[in-house]
Short mmCIF file of C-alpha atoms in Angstrom, two decimals:
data_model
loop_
_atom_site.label_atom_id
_atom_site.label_comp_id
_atom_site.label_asym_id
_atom_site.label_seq_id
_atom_site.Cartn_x
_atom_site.Cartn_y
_atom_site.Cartn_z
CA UNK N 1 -17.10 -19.76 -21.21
CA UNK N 2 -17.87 -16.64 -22.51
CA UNK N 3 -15.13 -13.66 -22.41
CA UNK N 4 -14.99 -11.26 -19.30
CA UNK N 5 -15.69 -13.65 -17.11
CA UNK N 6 -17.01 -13.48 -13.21
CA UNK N 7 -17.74 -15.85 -11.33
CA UNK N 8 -18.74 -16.20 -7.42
CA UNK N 9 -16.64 -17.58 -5.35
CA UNK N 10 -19.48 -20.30 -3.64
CA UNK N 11 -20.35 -21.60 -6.99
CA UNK N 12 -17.21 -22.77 -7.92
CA UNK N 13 -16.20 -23.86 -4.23
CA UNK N 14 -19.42 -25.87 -4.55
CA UNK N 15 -18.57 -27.66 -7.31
CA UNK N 16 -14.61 -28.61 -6.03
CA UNK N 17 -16.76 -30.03 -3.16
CA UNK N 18 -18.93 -31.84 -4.19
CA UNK N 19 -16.73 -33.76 -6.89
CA UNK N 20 -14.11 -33.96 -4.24
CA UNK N 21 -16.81 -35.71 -2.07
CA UNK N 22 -18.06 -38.16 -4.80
CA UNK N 23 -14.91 -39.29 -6.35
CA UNK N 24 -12.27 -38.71 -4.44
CA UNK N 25 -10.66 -37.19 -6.63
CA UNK N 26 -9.52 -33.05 -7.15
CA UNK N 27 -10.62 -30.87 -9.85
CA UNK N 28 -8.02 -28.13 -11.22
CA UNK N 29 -9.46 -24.80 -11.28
CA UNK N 30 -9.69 -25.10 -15.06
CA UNK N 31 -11.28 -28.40 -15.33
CA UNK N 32 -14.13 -26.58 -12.25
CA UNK N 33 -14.34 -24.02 -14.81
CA UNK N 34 -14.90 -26.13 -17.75
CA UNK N 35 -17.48 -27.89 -15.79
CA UNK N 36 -19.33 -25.19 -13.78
CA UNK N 37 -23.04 -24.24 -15.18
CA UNK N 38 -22.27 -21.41 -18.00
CA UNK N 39 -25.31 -19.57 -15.78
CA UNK N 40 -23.38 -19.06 -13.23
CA UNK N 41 -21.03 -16.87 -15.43
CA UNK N 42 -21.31 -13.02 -15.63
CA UNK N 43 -19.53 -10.87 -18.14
CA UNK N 44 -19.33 -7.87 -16.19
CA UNK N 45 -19.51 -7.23 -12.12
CA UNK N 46 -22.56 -7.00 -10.76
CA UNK N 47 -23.17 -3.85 -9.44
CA UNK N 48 -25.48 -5.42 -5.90
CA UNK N 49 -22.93 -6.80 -4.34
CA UNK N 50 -23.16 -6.87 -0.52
CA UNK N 51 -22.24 -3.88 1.07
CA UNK N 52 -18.96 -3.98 3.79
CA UNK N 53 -20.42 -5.85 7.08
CA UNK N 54 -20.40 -3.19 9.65
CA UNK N 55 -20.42 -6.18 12.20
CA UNK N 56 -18.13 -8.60 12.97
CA UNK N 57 -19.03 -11.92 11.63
CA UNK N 58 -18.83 -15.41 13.47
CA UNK N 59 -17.10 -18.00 10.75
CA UNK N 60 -19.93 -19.38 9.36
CA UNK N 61 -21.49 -15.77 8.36
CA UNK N 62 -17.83 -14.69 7.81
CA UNK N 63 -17.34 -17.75 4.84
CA UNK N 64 -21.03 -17.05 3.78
CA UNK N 65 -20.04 -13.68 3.09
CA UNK N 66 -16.84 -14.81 1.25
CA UNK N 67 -18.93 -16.92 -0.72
CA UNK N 68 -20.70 -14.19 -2.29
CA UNK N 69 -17.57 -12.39 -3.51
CA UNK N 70 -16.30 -12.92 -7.10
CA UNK N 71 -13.86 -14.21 -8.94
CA UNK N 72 -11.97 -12.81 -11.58
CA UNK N 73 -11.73 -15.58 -13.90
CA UNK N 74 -9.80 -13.44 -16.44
CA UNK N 75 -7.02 -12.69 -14.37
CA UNK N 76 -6.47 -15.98 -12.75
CA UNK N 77 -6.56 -16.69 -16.09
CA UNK N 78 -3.81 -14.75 -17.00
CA UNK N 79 -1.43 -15.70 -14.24
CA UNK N 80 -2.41 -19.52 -14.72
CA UNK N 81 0.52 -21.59 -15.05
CA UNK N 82 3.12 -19.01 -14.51
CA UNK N 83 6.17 -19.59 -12.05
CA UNK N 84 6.07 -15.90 -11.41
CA UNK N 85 3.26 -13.87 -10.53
CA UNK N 86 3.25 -10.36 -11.25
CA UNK N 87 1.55 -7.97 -9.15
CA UNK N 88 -0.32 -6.39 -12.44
CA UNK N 89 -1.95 -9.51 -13.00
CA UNK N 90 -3.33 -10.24 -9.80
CA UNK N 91 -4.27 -6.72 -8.66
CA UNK N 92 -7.32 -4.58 -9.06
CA UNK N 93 -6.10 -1.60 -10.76
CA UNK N 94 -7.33 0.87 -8.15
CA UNK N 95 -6.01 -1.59 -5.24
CA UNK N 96 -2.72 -1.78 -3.47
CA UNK N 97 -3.86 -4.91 -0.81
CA UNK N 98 -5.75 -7.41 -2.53
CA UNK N 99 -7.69 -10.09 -0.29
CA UNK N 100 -8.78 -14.02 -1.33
CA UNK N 101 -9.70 -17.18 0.32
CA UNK N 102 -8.11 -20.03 -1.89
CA UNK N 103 -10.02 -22.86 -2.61
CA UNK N 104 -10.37 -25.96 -0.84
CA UNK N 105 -10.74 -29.52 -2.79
CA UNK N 106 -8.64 -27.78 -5.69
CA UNK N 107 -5.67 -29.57 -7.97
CA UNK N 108 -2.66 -28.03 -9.15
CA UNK N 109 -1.22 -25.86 -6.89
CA UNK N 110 2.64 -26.11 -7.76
CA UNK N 111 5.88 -24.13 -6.34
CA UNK N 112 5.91 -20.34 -7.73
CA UNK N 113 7.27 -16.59 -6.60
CA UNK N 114 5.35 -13.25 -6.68
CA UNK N 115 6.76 -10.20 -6.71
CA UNK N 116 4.95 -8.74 -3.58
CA UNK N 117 4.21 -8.91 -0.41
CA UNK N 118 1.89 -11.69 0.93
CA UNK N 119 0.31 -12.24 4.04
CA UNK N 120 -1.18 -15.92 4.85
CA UNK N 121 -3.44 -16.12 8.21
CA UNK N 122 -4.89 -19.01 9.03
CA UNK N 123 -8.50 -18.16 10.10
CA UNK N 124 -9.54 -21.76 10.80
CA UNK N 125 -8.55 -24.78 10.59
CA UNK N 126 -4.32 -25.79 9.30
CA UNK N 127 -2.30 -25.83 6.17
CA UNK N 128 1.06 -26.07 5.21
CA UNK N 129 3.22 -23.73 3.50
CA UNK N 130 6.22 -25.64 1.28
CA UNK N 131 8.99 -23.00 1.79
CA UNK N 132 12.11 -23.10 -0.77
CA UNK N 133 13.72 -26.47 0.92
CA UNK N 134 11.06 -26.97 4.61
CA UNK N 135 7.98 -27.52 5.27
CA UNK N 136 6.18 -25.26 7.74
CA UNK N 137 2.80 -26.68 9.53
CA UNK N 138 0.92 -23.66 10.14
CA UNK N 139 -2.07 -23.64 13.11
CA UNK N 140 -4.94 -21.85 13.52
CA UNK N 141 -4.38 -18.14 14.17
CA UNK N 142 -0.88 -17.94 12.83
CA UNK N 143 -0.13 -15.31 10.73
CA UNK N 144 3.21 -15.28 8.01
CA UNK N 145 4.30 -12.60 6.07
CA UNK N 146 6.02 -14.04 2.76
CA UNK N 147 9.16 -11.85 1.08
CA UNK N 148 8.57 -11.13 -2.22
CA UNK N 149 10.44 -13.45 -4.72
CA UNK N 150 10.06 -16.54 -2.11
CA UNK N 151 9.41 -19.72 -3.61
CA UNK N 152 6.61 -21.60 -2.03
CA UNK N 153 3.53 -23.59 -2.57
CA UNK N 154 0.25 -23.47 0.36
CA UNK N 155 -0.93 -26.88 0.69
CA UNK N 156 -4.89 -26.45 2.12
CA UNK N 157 -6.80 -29.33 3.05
CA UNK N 158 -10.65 -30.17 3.87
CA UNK N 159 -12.46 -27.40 4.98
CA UNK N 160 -9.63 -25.36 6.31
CA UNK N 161 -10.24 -21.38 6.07
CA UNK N 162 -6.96 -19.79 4.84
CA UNK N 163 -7.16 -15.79 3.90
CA UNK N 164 -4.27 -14.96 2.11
CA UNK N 165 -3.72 -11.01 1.95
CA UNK N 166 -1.01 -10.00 -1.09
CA UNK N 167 0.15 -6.04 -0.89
CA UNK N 168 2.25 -4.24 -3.69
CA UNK N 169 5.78 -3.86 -3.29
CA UNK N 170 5.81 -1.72 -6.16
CA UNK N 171 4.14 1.07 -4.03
CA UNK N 172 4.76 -0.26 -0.30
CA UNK N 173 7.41 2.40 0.39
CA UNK N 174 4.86 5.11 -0.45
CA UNK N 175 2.10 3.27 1.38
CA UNK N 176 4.01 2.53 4.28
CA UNK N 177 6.97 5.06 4.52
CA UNK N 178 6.46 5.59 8.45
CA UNK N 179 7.03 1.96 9.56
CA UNK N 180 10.51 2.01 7.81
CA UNK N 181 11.37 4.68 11.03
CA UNK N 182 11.16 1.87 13.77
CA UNK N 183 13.35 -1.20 15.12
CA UNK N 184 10.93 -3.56 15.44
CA UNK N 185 10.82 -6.79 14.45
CA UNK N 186 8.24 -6.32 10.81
CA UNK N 187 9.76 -2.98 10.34
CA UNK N 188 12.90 -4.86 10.27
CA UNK N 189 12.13 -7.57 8.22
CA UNK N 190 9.96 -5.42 5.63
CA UNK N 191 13.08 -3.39 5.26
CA UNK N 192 15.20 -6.03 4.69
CA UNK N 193 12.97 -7.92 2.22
CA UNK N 194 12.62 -4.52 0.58
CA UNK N 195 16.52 -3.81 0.38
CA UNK N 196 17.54 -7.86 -0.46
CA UNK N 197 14.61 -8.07 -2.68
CA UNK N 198 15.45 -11.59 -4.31
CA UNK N 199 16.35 -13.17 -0.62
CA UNK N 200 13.95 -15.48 0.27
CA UNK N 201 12.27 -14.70 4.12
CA UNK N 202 9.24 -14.64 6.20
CA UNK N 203 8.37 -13.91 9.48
CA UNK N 204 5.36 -16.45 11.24
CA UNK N 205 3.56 -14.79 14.63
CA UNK N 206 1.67 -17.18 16.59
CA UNK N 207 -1.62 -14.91 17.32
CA UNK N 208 -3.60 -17.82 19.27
CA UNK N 209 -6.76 -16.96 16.87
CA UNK N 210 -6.57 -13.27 18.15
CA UNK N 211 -10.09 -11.81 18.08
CA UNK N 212 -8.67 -8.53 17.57
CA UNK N 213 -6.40 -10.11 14.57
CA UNK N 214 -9.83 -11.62 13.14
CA UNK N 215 -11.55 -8.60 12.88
CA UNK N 216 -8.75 -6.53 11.33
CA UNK N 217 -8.40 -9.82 8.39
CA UNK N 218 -12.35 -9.67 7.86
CA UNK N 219 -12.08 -5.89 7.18
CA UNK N 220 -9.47 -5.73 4.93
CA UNK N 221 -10.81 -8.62 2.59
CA UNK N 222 -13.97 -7.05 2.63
CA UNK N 223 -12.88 -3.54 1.64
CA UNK N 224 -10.29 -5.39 -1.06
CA UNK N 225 -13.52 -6.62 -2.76
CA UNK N 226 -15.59 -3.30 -2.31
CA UNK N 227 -16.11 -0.29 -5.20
CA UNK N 228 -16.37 2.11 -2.33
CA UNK N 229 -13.27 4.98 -3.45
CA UNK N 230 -12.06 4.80 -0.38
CA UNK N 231 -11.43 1.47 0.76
CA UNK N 232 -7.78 1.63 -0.49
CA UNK N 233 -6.64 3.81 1.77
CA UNK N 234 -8.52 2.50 4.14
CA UNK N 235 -7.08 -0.63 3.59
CA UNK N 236 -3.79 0.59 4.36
CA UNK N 237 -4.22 2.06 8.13
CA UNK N 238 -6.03 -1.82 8.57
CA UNK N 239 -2.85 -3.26 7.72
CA UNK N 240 -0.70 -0.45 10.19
CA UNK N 241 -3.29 -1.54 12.42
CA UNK N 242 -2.59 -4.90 11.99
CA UNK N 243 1.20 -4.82 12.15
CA UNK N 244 0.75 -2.85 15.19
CA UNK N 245 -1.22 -5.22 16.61
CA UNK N 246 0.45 -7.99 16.21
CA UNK N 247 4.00 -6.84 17.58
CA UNK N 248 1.76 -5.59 20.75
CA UNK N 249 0.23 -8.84 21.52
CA UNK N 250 2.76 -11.64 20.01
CA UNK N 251 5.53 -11.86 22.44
CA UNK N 252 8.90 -12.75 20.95
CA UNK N 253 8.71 -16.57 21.74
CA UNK N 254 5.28 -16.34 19.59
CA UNK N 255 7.50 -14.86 16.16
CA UNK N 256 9.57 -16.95 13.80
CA UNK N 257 11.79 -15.26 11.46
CA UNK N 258 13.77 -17.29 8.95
CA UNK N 259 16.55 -15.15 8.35
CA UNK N 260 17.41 -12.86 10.90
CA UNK N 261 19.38 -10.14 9.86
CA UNK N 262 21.62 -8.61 12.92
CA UNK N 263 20.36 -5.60 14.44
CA UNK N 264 23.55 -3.66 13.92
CA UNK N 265 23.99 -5.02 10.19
CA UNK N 266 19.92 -3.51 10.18
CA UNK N 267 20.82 0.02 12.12
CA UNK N 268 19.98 2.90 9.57
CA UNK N 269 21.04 5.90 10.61
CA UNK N 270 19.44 7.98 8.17
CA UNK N 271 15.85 6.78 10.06
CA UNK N 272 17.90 8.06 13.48
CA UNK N 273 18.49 11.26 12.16
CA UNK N 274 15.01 11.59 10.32
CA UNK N 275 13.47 10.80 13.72
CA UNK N 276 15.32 12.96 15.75
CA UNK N 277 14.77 16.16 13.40
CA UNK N 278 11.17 15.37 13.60
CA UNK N 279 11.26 15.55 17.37
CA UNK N 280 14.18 17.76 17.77
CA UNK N 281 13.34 19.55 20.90
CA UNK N 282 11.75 16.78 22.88
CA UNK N 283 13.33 13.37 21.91
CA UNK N 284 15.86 11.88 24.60
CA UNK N 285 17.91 9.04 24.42
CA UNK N 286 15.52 6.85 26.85
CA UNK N 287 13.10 7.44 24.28
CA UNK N 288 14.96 6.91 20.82
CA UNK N 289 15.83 3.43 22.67
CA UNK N 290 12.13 2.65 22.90
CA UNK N 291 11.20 3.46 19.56
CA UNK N 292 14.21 1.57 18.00
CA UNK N 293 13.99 -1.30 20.17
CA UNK N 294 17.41 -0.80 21.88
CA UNK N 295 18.59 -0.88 24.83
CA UNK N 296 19.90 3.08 25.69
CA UNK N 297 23.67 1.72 26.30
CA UNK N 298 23.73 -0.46 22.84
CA UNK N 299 22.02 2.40 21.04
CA UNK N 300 24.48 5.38 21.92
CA UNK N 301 27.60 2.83 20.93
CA UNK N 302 25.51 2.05 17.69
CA UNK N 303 24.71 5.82 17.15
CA UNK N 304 28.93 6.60 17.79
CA UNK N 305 30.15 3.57 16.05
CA UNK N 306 28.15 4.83 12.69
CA UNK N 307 27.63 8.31 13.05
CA UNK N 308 30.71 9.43 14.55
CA UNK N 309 29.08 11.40 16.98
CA UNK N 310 27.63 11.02 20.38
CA UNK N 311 23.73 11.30 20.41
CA UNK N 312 23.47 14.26 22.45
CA UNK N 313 26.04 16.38 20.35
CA UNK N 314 23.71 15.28 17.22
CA UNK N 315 20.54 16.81 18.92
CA UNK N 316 22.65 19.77 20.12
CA UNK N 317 23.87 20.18 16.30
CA UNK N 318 19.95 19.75 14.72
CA UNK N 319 18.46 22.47 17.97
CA UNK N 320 21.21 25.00 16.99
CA UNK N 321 20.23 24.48 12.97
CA UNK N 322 16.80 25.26 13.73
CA UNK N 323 17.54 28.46 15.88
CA UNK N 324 19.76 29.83 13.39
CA UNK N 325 16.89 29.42 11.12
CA UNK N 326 14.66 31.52 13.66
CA UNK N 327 17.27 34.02 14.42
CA UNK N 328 17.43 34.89 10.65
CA UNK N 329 14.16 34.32 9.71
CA UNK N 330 11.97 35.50 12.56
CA UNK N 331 11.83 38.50 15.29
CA UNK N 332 11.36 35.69 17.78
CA UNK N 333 13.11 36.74 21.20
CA UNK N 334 15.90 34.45 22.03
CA UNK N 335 14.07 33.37 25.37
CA UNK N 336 11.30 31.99 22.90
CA UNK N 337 13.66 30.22 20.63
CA UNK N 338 15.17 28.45 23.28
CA UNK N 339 11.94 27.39 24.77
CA UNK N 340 10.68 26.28 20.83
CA UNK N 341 14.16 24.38 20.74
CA UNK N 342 14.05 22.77 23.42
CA UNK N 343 16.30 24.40 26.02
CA UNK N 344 14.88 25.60 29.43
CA UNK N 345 16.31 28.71 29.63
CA UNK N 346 17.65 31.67 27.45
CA UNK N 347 20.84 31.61 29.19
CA UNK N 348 21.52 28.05 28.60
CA UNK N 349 20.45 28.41 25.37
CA UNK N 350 23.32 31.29 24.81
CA UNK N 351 26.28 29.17 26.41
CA UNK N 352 25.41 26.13 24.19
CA UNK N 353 25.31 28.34 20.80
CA UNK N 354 28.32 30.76 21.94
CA UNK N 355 30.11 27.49 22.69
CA UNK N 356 29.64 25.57 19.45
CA UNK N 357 29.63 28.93 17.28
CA UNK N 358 32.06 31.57 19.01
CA UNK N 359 29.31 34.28 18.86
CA UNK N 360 26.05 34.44 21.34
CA UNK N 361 22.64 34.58 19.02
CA UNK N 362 21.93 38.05 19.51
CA UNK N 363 25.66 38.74 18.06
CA UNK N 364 24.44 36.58 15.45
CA UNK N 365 21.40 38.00 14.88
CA UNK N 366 22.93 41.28 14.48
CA UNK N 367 25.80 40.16 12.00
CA UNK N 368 22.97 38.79 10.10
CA UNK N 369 20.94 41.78 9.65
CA UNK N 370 24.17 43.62 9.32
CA UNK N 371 25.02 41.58 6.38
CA UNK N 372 21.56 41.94 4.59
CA UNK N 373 21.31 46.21 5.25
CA UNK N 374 25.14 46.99 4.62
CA UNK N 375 26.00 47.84 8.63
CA UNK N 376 29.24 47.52 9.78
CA UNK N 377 28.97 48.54 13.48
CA UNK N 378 28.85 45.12 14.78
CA UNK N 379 30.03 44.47 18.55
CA UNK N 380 30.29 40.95 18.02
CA UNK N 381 31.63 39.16 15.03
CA UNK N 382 31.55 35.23 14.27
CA UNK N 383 29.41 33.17 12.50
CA UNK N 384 27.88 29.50 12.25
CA UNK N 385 30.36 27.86 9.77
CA UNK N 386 27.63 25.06 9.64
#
């Protein structure tokens, strides 16, 4: 085999096949190698590959297409035989999600971890995933996401169509930093995986062969094999998409976690408070409940029993932050701040911030200004201590 290897996927698949077929017997991945036609070999990658499908494909195109995708032999290679893969050695450099189908008809798959994120859907047919001490039968259209550091081995048989989707954990918090705000049940476990990094978990949804969930899978493994610049960040809003979709259309019967965390043991209050600065002079309790996936009654007794603080007096506190900020940095009128804040009306507006501060915001405004030109004929005096 000569060095800097490619090879395409059908080729190889071909071969596993066909001995598999004759002899009954399976070929490892280095004996198919050793065997393959060295033609078949290319030392760089070609630069005609297929372009992205703009279509959705029906299976048979959709593994046709597969087939035409490469293999890097170099760093299977380099991961061969290793009880832990490392995201460096599996990854394209310039890719964070990295698609495959595994082969069928292949020996030697054996119990191992990775260090990211992987995402097994079963686009036709069944497998089995061996899972630390159980054995999970997974059906067509289910889709698991595997914790990193999980020790498993996928178990494919006959002509079974499994895509198996692995994503960084290295960069996942930058990549997806806005699903760690929500209560649902992948935000959750992502979270959770992310902070108890060497605790084995998945979580298994039970799409029914979604068409919708389809689609999304045939994108992202066809942009995780593209050149095109973009397709890594495209890549990511697929996979939003997909987690999205999934918790829209998988009803909680349909989703299997294996460790379930409690929901209070889960509550982060420094996502609370992140949301409700970001929607300060909107947000309500009914719906901080609906993002966070709690009922409005559990929520406030979660928000006082770790906070300290009731949820209103926590908006009221981050709404009177902001219009000090306006009083002292703008010429706004105090009828506008209140509006920008959130309050109805100026005079509402005045009682809440006299209330909490001792000193109405034009008294404030004034001591401010006083402060900065050197006055001293204030009528008012008092200040925000906080």
């Amino acid at each position: 085999m000569p060095d800097k290897k490619f090879l395409k996927h059908r080729h190889l698949q071909k071969l596993l096949s066909d001995y598999y077929a004759e002899n009954g017997q399976r070929l490892s991945f280095m004996e198919g190698l050793k065997k393959i036609d060295s033609s078949h070999f290319h030392t760089s990658l070609p630069n005609n590959q297929k372009q992205v499908p703009q279509n959705y494909l029906n299976v048979e195109a959709f593994l046709d297409a597969i087939g035409d995708t490469y293999i890097n032999v170099d760093k299977v290679l380099s991961d061969f035989g290793y009880f832990l893969h490392k995201e460096n050695f599996i990854f394209p450099n310039s890719k964070d999600i990295y698609a495959i189908k595994p082969l069928n008809w292949v020996d030697g798959s054996q119990m191992h971890r990775h260090d990211y994120f992987e995402l097994i859907h079963v686009y036709k047919g069944f497998c089995q995933l061996r899972f630390e001490d159980e054995t999970l039968d997974l059906n067509e259209g289910d889709l698991l996401i595997l914790s990193p550091f999980s020790l498993h081995e996928l178990l494919i048989q006959g002509e079974d169509i499994i895509i198996v989707t692995a994503i960084r954990s290295s960069t996942f918090t930058v990549m997806f930093g806005n699903t760690f705000i929500y209560q649902d049940a992948i935000s959750m476990f992502l979270r959770n995986s992310l902070n108890h990094s060497k605790e084995p978990n998945y979580i298994n949804f039970s799409t029914k062969n979604s068409g919708e969930i389809c689609r999304i899978i045939q994108n992202v493994f066809f942009e995780s094999h593209s050149s095109d610049p973009y397709s890594n960040r495209l890549m990511i809003n697929l996979i939003n998409i997909l987690f999205i979709t999934l918790l829209r259309h998988t009803p909680p019967s349909h989703m299997m976690i294996r460790s379930r965390t409690s929901e209070e043991d889960l509550f982060d209050g420094g996502l609370l408070i992140q949301y409700i600065k970001k929607h300060y002079n909107s947000i309500t309790l009914t719906e901080l409940s609906q993002v966070f996936h709690y009922s409005e009654a559990y929520l406030s007794g979660l928000i006082y029993k770790h906070m300290g603080n009731s949820f209103s007096s926590i908006r009221r506190d981050i709404r009177l932050k902001k219009a000090v900020a306006y009083l002292t940095e703008t010429s706004l009128s105090i009828t506008d701040i209140a509006m920008m804040i959130g309050y109805q009306s100026a005079d509402h507006f005045t009682r809440i911030f006299k209330k909490k501060y001792g000193v109405s915001p034009l008294g404030y405004r004034k001591s401010s200004a006083d402060k900065v030109y050197g006055h001293n004929d204030k009528k008012e005096t008092g200040h925000p201590n906080n």
